[in-house]
Coordinates of C-alpha atoms in Angstrom, one line a residue:
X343 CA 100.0 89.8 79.6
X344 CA 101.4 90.6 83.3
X345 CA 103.4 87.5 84.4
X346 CA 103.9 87.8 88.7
X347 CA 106.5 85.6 90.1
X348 CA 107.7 85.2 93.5
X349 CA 110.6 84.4 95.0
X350 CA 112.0 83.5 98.9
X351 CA 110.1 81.9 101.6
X352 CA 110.9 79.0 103.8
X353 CA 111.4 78.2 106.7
X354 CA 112.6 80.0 110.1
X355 CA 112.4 79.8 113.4
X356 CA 110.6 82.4 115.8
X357 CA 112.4 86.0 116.0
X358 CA 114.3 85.0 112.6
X359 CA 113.6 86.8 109.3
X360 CA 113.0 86.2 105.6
X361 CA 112.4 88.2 103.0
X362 CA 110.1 87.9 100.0
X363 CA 110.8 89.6 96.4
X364 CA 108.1 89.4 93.5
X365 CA 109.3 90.6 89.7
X366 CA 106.1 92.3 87.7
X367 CA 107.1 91.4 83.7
X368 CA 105.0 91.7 80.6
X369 CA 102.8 95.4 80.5
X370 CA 102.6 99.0 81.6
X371 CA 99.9 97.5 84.7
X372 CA 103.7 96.6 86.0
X373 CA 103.5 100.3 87.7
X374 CA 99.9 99.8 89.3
X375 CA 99.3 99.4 93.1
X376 CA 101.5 96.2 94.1
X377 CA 100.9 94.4 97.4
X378 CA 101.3 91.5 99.4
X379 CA 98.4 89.2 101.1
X380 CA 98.5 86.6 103.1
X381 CA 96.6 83.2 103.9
X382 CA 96.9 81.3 106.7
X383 CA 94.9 77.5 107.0
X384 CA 91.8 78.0 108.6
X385 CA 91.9 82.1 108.2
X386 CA 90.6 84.7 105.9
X387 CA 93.1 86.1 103.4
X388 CA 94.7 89.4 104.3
X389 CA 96.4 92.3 103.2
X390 CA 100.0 92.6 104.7
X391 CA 101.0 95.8 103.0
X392 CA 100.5 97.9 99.7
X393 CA 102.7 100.1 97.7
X394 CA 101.9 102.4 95.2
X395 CA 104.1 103.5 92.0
X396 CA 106.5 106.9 93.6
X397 CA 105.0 106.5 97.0
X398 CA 105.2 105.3 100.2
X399 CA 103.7 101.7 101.8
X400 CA 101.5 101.1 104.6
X401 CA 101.4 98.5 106.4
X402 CA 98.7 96.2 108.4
X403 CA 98.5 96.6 112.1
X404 CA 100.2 93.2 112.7
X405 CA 102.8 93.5 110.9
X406 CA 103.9 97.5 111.5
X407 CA 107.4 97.9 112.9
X408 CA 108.4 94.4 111.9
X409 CA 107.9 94.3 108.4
X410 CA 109.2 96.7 105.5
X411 CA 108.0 96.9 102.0
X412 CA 110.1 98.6 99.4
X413 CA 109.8 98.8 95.7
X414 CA 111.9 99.1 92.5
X415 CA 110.0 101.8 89.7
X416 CA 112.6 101.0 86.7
X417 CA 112.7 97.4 87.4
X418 CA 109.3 96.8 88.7
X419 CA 110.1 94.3 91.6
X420 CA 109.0 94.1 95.1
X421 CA 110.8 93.2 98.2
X422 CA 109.5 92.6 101.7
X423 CA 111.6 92.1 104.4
X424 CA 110.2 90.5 107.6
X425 CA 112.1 90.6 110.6
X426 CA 110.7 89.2 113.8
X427 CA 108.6 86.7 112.4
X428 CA 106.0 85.1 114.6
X429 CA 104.4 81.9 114.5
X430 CA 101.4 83.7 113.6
X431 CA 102.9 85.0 110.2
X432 CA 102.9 81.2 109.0
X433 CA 100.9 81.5 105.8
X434 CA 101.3 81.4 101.8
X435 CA 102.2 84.9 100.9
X436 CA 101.0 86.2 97.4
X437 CA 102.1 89.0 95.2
X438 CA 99.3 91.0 93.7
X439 CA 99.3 93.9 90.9
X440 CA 96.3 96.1 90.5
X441 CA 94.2 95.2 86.8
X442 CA 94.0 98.1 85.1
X443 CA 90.3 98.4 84.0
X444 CA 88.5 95.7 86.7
X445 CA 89.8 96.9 89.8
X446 CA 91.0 93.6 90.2
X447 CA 94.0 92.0 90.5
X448 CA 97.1 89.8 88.8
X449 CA 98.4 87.4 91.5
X450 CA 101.6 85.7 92.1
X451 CA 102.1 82.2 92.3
X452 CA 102.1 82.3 95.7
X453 CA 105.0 81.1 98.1
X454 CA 105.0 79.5 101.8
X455 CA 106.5 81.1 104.9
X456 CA 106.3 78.8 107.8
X457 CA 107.6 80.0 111.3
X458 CA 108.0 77.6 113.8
X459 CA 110.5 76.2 116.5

């Protein structure tokens, strides 16, 4: 079965960066659409970017120019690195894989980015 684990996060102060990496183990669904949401308390979850298998990323409005998503093919990771951060990107970031048959997704365990002087 797919196993999604994330790593990176913390802490940073405004205008700083992190960068978050998620490793895909376990099935073929590895090389599905891969993306990361986000969930900040008292908001909606929402998509920060998506990246398909051989193609490019796109990005959400609020995070275009600032954020860059890149992906591995033969190792199946996923890196995004955030540069810029605001204290509006405070959230728990999650890692997601597209299912294969559901249209549903396998999610990450999930990992806390808090920006704030």
């Amino acid at each position: 079965q797919v196993q999604l684990v994330q790593y990176g996060g913390g802490s940073v102060q405004p205008g700083g960066s992190l960068t978050l990496s998620c490793a895909c183990t376990g099935s073929t669904e590895c090389m599905n659409l891969m993306e990361w949401y986000r969930q900040a308390p008292g908001k909606q979850r929402e998509l920060v970017a998506s990246i398909p298998f051989l193609s490019s990323a796109k990005y959400a409005a609020f995070v275009k120019g600032r954020f860059t998503l890149s992906r591995d093919n033969i190792e199946n990771t996923m890196e995004l690195e955030m540069n810029g951060l605001e204290p509006d990107d405070t959230a728990v970031y999650y890692c997601t894989v597209r299912r294969q048959r559901s249209g549903g997704k396998y999610w990450g365990q999930g990992t806390q980015v808090d920006v704030s002087s």
